[in-house]
mmCIF file of C-alpha atoms in Angstrom:
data_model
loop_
_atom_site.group_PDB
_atom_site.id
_atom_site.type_symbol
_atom_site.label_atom_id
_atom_site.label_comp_id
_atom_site.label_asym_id
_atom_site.label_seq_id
_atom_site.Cartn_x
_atom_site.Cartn_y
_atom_site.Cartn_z
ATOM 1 C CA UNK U 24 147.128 72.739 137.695
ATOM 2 C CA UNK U 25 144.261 70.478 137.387
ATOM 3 C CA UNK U 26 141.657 71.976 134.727
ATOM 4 C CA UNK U 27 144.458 73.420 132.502
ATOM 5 C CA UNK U 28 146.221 72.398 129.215
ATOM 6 C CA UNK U 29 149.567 71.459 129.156
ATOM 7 C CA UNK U 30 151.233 70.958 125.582
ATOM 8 C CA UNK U 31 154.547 68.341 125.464
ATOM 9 C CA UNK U 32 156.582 70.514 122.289
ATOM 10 C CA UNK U 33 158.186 68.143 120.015
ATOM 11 C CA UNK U 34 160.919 71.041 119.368
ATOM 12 C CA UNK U 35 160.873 69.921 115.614
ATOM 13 C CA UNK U 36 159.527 72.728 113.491
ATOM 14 C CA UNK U 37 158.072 70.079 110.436
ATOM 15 C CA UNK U 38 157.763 66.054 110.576
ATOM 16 C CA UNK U 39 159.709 64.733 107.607
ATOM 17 C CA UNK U 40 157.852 62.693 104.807
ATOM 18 C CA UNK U 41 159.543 59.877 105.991
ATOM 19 C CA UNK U 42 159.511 59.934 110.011
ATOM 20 C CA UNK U 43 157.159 58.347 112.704
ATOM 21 C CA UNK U 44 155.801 60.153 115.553
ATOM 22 C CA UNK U 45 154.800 58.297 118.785
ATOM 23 C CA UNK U 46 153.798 59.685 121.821
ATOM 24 C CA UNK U 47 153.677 56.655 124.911
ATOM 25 C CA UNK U 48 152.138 57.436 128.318
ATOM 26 C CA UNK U 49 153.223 55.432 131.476
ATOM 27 C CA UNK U 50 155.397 52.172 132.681
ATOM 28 C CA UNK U 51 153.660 50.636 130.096
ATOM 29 C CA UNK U 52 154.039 52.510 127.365
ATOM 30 C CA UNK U 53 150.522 52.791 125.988
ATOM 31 C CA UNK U 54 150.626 54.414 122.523
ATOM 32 C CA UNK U 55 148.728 57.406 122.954
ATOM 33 C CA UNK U 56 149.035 59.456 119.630
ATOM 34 C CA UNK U 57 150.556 58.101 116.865
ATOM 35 C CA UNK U 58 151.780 60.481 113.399
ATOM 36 C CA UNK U 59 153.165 59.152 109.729
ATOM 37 C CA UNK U 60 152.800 60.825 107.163
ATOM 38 C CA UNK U 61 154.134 58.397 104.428
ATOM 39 C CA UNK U 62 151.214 56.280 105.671
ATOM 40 C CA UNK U 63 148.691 59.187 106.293
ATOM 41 C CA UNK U 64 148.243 58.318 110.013
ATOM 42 C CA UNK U 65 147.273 60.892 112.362
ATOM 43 C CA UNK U 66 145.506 59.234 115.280
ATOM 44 C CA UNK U 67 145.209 60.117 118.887
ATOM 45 C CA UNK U 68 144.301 56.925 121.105
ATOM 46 C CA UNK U 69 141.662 58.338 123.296
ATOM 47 C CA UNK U 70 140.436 54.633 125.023
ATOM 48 C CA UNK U 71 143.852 54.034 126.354
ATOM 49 C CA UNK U 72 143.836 51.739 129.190
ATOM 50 C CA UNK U 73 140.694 53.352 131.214
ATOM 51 C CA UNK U 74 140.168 55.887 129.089
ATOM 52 C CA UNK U 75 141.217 58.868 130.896
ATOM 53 C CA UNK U 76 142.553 60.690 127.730
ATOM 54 C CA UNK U 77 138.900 60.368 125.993
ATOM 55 C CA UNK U 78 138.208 64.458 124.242
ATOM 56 C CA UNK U 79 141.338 65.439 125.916
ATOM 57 C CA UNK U 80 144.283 64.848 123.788
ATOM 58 C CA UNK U 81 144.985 66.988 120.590
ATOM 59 C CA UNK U 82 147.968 66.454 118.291
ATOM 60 C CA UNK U 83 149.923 69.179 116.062
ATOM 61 C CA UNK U 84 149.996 67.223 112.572
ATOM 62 C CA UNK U 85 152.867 69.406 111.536
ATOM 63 C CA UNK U 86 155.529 69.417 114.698
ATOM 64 C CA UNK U 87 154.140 66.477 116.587
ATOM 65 C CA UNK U 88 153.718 68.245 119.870
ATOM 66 C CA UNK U 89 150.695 66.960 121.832
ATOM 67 C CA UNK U 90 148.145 68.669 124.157
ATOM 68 C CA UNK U 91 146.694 67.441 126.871
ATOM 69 C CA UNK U 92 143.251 69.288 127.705
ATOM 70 C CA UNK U 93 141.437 70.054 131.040
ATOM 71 C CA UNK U 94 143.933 67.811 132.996
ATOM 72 C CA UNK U 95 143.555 65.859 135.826
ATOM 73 C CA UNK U 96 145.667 63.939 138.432
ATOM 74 C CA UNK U 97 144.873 60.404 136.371
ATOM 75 C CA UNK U 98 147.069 61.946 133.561
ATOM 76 C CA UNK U 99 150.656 62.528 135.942
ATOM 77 C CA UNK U 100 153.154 60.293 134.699
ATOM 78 C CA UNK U 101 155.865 60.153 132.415
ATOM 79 C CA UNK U 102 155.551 60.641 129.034
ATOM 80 C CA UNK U 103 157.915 59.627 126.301
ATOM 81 C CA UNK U 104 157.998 60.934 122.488
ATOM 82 C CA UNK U 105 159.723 58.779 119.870
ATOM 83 C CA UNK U 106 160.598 60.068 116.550
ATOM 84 C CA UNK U 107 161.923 57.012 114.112
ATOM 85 C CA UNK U 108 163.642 57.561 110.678
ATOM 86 C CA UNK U 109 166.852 58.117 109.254
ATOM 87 C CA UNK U 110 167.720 60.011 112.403
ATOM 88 C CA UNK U 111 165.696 58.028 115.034
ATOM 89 C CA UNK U 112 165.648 60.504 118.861
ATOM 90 C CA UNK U 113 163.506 60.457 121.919
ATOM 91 C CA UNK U 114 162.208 62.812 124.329
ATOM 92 C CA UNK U 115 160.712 61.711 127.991
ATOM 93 C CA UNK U 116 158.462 64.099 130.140
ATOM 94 C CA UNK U 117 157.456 64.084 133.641
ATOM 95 C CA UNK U 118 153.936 65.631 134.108
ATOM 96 C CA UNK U 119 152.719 66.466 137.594
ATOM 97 C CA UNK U 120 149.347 67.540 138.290
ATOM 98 C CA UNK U 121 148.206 69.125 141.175
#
């Protein structure tokens, strides 16, 4: 419902040393939050496209999963989570808000 949280789980416990995490919103695929810990990146891109993610998205360092806070309709969509490294996967969510 509009005003809640909603967390996208990961379902991976720990991000290996030598993974990438990226989470991509829309048909565009704007990079939203981005996680590697070889490179010591943990960065959630708040100014996407209009900035409808600004203070809103918060990202588990440890499992990946992202939360989005106090959502709204602009943040429906699908959502896609890409995991790259010696075992590369991919998870895709569909978020409706209402």
């Amino acid at each position: 419902m509009e005003g809640d949280s909603v967390t996208l789980n990961s379902d991976v416990t720990e991000i290996h040393e030598d993974n990438s995490t990226l989470w991509k919103f829309g048909a565009k695929n704007f990079l939203i939050a981005e996680i590697s810990r070889e490179k010591r990146i943990f960065f959630t891109y708040d100014d996407v496209s209009d900035g409808r993610f600004r203070d809103r998205l918060k990202l588990d360092k440890w499992t990946g999963s992202l939360t989005i806070t106090n959502i709204t309709t602009a943040h429906a969509g699908v959502y896609k989570l890409e995991i790259n490294g010696p075992m590369w996967s991919s998870k895709t969510f569909s978020v409706s808000v209402y």
